[in-house]
Coordinates of C-alpha atoms in Angstrom, one line a residue:
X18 CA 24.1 13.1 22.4
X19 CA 21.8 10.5 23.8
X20 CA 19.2 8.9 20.7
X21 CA 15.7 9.5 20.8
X22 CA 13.3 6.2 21.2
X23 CA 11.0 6.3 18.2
X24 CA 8.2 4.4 18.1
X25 CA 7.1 3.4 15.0
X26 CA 3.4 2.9 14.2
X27 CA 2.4 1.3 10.7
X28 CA -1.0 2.1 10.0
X29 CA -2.6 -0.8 8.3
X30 CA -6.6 -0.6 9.5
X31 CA -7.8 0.7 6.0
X32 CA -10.7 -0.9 4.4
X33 CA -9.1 0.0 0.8
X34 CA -12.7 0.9 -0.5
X35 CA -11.1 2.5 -3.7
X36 CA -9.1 -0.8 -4.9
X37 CA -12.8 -2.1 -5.3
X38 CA -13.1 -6.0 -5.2
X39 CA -9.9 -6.9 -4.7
X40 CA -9.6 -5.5 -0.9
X41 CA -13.4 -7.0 -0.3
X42 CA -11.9 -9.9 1.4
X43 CA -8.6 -8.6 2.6
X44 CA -6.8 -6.0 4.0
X45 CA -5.4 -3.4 1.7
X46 CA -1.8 -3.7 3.1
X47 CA -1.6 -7.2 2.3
X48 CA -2.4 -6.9 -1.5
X49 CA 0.3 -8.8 -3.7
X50 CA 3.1 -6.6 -5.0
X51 CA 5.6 -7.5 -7.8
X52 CA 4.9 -10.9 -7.8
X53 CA 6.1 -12.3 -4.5
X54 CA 5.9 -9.2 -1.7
X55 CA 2.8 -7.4 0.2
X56 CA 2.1 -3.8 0.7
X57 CA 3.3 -3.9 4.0
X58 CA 7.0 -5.8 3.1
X59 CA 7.6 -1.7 2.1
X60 CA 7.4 0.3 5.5
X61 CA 8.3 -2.9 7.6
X62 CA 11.6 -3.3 5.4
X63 CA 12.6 0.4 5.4
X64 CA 12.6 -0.2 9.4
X65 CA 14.3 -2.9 9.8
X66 CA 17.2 -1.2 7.2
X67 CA 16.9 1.7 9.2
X68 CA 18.1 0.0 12.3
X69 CA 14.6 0.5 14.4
X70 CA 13.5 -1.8 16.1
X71 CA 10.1 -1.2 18.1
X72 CA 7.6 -1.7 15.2
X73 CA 3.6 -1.2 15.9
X74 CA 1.0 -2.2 13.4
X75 CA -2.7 -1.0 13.9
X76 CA -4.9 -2.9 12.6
X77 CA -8.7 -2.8 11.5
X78 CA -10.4 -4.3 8.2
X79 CA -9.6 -8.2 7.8
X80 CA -6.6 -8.3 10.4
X81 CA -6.5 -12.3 9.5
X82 CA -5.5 -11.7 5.8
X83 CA -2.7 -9.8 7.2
X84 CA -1.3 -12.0 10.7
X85 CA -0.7 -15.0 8.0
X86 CA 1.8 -12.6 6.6
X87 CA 2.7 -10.9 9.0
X88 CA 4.2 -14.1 10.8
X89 CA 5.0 -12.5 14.2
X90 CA 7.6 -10.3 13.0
X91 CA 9.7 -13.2 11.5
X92 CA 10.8 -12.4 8.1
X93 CA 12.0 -9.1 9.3
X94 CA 13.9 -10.1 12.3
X95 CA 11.1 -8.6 14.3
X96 CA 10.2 -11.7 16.5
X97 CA 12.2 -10.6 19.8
X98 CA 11.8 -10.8 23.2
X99 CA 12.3 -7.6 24.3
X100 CA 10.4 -5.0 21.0
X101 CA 10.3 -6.2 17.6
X102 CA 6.9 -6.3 16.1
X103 CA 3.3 -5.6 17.8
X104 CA 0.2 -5.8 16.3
X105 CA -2.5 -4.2 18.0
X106 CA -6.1 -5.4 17.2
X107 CA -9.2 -3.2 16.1
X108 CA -9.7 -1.5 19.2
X109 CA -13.7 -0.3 19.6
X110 CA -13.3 1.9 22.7
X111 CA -16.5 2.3 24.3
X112 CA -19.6 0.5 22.8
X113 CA -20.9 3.9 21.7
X114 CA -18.2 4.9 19.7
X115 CA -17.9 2.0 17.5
X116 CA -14.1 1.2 15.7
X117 CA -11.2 3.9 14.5
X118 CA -12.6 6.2 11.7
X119 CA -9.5 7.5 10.3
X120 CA -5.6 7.2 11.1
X121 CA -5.9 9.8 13.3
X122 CA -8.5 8.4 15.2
X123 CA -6.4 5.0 15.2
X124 CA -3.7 6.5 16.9
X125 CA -5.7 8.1 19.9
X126 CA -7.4 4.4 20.3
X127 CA -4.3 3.4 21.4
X128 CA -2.6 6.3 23.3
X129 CA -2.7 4.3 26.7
X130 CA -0.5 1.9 25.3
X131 CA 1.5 4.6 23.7
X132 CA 1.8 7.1 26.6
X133 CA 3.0 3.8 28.5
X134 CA 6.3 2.6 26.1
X135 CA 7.1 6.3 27.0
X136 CA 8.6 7.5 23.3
X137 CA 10.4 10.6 22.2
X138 CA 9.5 10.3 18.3
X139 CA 6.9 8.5 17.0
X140 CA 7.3 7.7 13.1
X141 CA 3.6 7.1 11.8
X142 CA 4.1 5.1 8.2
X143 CA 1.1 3.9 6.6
X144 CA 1.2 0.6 4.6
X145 CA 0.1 1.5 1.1
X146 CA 2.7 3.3 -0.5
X147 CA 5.4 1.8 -2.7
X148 CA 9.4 3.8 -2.2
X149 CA 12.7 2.8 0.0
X150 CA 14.0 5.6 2.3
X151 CA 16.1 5.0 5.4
X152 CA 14.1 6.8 8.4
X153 CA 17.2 7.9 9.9
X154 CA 17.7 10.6 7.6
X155 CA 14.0 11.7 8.7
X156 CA 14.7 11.3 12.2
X157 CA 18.2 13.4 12.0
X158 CA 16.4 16.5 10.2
X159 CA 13.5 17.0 13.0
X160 CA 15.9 16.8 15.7
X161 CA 17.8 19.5 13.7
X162 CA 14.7 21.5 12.9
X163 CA 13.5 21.1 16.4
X164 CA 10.2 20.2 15.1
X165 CA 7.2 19.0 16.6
X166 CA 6.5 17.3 13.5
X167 CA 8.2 16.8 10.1
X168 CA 6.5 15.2 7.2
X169 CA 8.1 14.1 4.3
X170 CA 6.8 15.3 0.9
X171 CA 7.1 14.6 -2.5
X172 CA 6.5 16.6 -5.9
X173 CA 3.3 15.7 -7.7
X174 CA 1.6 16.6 -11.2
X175 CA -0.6 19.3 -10.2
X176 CA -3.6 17.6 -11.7
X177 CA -2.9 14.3 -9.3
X178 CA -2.0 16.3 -6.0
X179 CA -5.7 16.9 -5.0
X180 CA -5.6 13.4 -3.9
X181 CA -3.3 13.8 -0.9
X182 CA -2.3 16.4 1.6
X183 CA -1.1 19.8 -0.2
X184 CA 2.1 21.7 0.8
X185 CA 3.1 25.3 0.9
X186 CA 6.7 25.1 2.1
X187 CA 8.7 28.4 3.2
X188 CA 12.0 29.6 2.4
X189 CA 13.6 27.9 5.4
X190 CA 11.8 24.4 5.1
X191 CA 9.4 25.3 7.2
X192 CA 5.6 24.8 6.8
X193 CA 3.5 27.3 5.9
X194 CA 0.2 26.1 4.9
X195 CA -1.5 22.6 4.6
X196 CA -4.8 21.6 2.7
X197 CA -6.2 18.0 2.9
X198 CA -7.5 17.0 -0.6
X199 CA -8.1 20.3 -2.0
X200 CA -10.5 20.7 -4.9
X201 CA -7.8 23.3 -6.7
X202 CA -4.3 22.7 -5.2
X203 CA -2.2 25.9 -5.0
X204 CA 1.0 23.4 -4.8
X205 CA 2.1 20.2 -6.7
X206 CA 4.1 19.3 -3.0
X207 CA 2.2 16.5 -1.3
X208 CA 2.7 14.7 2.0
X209 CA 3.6 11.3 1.5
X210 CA 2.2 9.7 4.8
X211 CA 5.5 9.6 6.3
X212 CA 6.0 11.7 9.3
X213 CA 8.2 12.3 12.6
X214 CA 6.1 13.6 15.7
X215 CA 7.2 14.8 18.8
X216 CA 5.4 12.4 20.9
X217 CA 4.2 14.8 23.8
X218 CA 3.1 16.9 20.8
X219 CA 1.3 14.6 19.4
X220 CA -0.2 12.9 22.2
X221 CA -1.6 16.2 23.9
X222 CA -3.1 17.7 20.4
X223 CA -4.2 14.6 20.0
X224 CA -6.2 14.6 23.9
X225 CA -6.8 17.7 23.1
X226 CA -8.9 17.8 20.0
X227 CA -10.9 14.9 21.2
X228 CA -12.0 17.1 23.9
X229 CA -11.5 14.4 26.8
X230 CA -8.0 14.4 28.3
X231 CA -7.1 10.9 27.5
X232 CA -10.3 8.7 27.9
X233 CA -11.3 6.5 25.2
X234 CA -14.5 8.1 24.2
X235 CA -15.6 10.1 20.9
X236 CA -15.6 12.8 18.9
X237 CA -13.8 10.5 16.6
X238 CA -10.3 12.4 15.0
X239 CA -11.0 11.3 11.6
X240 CA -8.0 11.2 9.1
X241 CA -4.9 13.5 10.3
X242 CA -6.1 15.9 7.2
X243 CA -9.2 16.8 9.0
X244 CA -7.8 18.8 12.3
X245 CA -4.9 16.9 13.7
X246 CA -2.1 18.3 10.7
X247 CA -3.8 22.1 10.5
X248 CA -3.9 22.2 14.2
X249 CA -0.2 21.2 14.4
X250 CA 0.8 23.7 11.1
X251 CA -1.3 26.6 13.2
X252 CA 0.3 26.3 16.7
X253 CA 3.3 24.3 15.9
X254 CA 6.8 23.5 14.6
X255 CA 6.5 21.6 11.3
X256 CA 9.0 21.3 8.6
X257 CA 9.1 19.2 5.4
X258 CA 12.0 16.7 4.4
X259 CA 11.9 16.5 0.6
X260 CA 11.9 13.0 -1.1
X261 CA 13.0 12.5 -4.8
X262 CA 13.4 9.2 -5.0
X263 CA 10.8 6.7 -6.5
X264 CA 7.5 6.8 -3.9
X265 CA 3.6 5.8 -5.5
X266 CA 0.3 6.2 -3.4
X267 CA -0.8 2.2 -4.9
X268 CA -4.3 2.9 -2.9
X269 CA -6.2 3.0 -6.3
X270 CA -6.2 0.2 -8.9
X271 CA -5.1 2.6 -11.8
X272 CA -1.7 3.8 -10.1
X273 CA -1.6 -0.1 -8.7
X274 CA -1.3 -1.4 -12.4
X275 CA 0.8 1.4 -13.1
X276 CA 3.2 0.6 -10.4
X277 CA 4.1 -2.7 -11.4
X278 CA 4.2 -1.7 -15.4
X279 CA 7.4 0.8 -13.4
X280 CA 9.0 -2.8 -12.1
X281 CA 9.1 -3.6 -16.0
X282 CA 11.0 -0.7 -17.5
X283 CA 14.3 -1.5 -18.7
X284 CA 15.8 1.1 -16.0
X285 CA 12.9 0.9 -13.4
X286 CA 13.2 3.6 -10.9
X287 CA 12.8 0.6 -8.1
X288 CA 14.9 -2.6 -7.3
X289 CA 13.4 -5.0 -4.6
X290 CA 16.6 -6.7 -4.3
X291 CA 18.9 -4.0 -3.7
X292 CA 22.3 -4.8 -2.0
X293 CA 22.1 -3.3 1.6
X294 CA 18.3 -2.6 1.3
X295 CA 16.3 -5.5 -0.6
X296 CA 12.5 -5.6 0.2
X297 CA 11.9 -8.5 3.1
X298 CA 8.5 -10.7 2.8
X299 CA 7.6 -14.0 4.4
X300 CA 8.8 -17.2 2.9
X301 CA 7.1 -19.7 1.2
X302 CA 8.0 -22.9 -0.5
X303 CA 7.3 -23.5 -4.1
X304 CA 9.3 -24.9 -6.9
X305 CA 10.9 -23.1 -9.5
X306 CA 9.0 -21.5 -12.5
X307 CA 8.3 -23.7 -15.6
X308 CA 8.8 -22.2 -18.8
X309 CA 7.5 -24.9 -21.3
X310 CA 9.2 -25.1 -25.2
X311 CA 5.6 -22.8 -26.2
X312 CA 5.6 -20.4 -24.7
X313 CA 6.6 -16.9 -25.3
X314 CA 8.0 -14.4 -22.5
X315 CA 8.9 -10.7 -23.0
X316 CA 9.5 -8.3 -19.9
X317 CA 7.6 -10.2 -17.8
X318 CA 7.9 -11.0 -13.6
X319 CA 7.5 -14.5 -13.4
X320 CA 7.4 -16.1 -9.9
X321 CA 8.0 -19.4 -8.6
X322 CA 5.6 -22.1 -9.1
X323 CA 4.3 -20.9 -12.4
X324 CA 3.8 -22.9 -15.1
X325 CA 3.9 -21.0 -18.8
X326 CA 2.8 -22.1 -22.0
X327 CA 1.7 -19.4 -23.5
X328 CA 2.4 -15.9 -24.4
X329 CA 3.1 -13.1 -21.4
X330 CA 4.2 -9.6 -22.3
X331 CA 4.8 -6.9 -19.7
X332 CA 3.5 -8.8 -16.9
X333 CA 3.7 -10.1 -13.3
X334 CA 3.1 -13.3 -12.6
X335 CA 2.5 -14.4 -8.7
X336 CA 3.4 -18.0 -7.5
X337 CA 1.5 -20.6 -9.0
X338 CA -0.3 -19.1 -12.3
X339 CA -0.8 -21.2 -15.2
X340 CA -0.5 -20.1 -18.8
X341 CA -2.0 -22.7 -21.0
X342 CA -0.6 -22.8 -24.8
X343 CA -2.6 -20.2 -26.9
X344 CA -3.7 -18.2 -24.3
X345 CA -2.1 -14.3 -24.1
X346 CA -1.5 -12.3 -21.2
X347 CA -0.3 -8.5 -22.3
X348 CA 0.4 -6.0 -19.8
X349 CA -1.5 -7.9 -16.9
X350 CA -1.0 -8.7 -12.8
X351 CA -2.3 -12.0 -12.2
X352 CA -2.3 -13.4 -8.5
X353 CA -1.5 -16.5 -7.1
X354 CA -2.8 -20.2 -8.6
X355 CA -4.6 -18.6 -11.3
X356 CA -5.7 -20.1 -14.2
X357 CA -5.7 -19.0 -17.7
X358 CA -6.6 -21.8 -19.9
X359 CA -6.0 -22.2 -24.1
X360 CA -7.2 -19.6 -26.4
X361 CA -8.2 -16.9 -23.3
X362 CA -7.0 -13.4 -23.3
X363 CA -6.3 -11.0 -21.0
X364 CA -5.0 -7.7 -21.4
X365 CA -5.1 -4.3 -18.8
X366 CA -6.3 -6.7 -16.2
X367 CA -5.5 -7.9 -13.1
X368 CA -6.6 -10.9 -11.7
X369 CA -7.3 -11.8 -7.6
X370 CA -6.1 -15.2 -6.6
X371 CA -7.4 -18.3 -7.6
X372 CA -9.4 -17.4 -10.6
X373 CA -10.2 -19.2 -13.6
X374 CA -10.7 -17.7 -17.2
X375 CA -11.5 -21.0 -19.8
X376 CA -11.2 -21.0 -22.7
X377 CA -11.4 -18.6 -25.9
X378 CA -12.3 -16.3 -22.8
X379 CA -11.0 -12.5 -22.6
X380 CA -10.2 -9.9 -19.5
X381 CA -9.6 -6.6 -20.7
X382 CA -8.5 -4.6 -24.0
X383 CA -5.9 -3.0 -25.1
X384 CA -8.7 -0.2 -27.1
X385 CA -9.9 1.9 -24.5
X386 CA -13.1 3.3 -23.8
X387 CA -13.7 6.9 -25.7
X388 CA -11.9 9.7 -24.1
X389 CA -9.8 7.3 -22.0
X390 CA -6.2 8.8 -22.0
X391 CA -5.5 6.4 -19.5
X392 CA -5.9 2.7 -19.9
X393 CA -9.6 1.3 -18.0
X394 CA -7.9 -1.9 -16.4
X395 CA -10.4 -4.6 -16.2
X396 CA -10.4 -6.4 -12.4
X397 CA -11.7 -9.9 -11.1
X398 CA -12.1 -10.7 -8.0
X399 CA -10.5 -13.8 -6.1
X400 CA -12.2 -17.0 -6.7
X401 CA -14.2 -16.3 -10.1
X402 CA -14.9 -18.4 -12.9
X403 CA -15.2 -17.0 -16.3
X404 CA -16.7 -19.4 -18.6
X405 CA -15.5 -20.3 -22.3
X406 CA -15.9 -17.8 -24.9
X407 CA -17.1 -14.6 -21.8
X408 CA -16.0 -11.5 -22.7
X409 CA -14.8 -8.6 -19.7
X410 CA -14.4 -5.4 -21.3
X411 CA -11.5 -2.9 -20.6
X412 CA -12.2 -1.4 -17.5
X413 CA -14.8 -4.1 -16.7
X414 CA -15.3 -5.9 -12.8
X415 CA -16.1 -9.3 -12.0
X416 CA -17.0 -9.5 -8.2
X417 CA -15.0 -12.0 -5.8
X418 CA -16.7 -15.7 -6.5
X419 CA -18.4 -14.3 -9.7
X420 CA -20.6 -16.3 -11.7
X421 CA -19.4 -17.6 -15.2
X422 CA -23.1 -16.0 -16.8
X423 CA -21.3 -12.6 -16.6
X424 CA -19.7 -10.3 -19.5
X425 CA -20.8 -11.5 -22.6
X426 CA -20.2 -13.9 -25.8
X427 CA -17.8 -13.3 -28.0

């Protein structure tokens, strides 16, 4: 039987509005993970592991902060001749229509380009979402369904799965209803952002709906949610493949810091360095962590370049941090070359790059605000400065560059 070409299409335009300041200044899919990796080291790893090898990445919001990363393809054996990795830019269209407004509408900005690599499958992955899964497996199940499109899903608490795209499955695997985001979901099965299209399938719904037979003009398509998915479950084949391993939407900063407190359980559900299937990320040269006689480390992630003094409990560390002695760091993410300094504390927090909390200083509490069930994590952005003695309360922001005259005395 002669293999399908897939195409695979990362979507990695999002403006990440709901991780607040710490996506003001880059793009969402380049967010730290675990220390050392990126967003985007998850999707680009499971495709290289999954032998495929014509990798597309759209991007939008703050392409820069990404391209550093993204290195051409290198760290993931990308950088070939012939495929490998593409990045294609923020594509405005006509000068009426302004840029992409949703993943959907991505996709059609670039269907020329598309229509002219001449795929079978297209696998559309977006760039936010922590898990491992070889695509193969995907891949083998719609060409056994004889789908035009098969997502993969996942099993959600009921009272999370109004965030994402809702599920009624049949008895043969087949699709029978879809909601996008429904205020009362009728099914705790939710798409996971991981599907298999047909590509002539997709293509022509996609012409189609935006009314123009190919051209580049508007209506914009929005998200798929919005008409491209219904559309697809009304007149279409589509068929679910059911994930149970470890997947997390990391798109807001609660199930973010939630994520990496999962890397820290004595049997977390996720290993980056696997055997056969270890998470890739672009290189970079620092020396190894100092762990000085003060300091005090339980169940922490600490990377290269740090330099410890202090106290860190349930934490991840990224290249570069300093702990001065006295300080404590409980249950916290700090980014790179940031700065805790003697006597500060900071606790349900993470920290953007670069940041500098002085002394007697505190991020963040461990009592939560009245009726929390859930910890309020206290963020601040890249580039502050808190002064000696501020005080950040759980759940509190500090904005990118922030003045030391915020929060207040202790």
């Amino acid at each position: 039987m002669k293999q399908p070409r897939v195409l695979t299409l990362i979507l990695a335009g999002g403006a990440g509005g709901r991780m607040g300041v710490l996506t003001q200044v880059r793009a969402k899919p380049a967010l730290p993970y675990g220390g050392v990796y990126r967003l985007i080291d998850f999707p680009l790893s499971n495709c290289v592991h999954s032998g495929l090898g014509d990798v597309w990445v759209i991007e939008q919001f703050q392409p820069q902060s990404l391209n550093d990363h993204l290195a051409n393809g290198r760290p993931w054996d990308l950088d070939r001749t012939y495929g490998g990795l593409r990045l294609l830019p923020p594509h405005q269209g006509t000068p009426e229509g302004g840029f992409a407004e949703g993943n959907a509408d991505a996709i059609f900005r670039n269907i020329r380009q598309i229509r002219e690599f001449g795929p079978d499958l297209i696998l559309v992955l977006s760039a936010d979402h922590i898990y491992k899964l070889d695509y193969t497996h995907v891949v083998d199940a719609h060409l056994q369904y004889n789908a035009d499109v098969t997502m993969v899903v996942t099993h959600m608490p009921i009272a999370e799965a109004g965030r994402f795209g809702v599920v009624e499955l049949g008895d043969d695997g087949r699709v029978a209803g879809f909601e996008y985001k429904p205020d009362e979901p009728r099914s705790d099965v939710v798409t996971t952002e991981i599907f298999v299209y047909n590509a002539a399938k997709l293509l022509d719904t996609l012409d189609e709906l935006a009314g123009n037979g190919g051209g580049d003009s508007e209506p914009a398509l929005k998200d798929f949610g919005h008409e491209l998915l219904p559309r697809l479950v009304q007149d279409g084949r589509v068929y679910a493949y059911l994930f149970e391993g470890y997947w997390r939407d990391v798109g807001v900063v609660d199930s973010y810091w939630q994520s990496h407190m999962d890397l820290l359980e004595p049997t977390s559900p996720l290993s980056l360095d696997e055997p056969g299937w270890p998470i890739l990320t672009y290189g970079f040269h620092r020396r190894p962590a100092r762990i000085h006689a003060s300091a005090r480390i339980e169940n922490s992630l600490i990377s290269p370049g740090c330099e410890v003094h202090g106290h860190v409990v349930s934490s991840v560390l990224a290249p570069g941090v300093v702990v001065a002695e006295g300080a404590e760091i409980h249950h916290a993410i700090i980014f790179h070359d940031t700065v805790v300094e003697r006597g500060a504390r900071v606790e349900f927090a993470i920290l953007d790059r670069e940041v500098r909390i002085e002394a007697r200083a505190s991020v963040g509490s461990r009592e939560q605000p009245d009726g929390e069930h859930a910890p309020a994590i206290a963020v601040v952005g890249e580039r502050a400065h808190l002064a000696a003695g501020m005080r950040i309360p759980a759940g509190g922001v500090v904005e990118p560059g922030g003045s030391t005259e915020v929060g207040a005395k202790q």
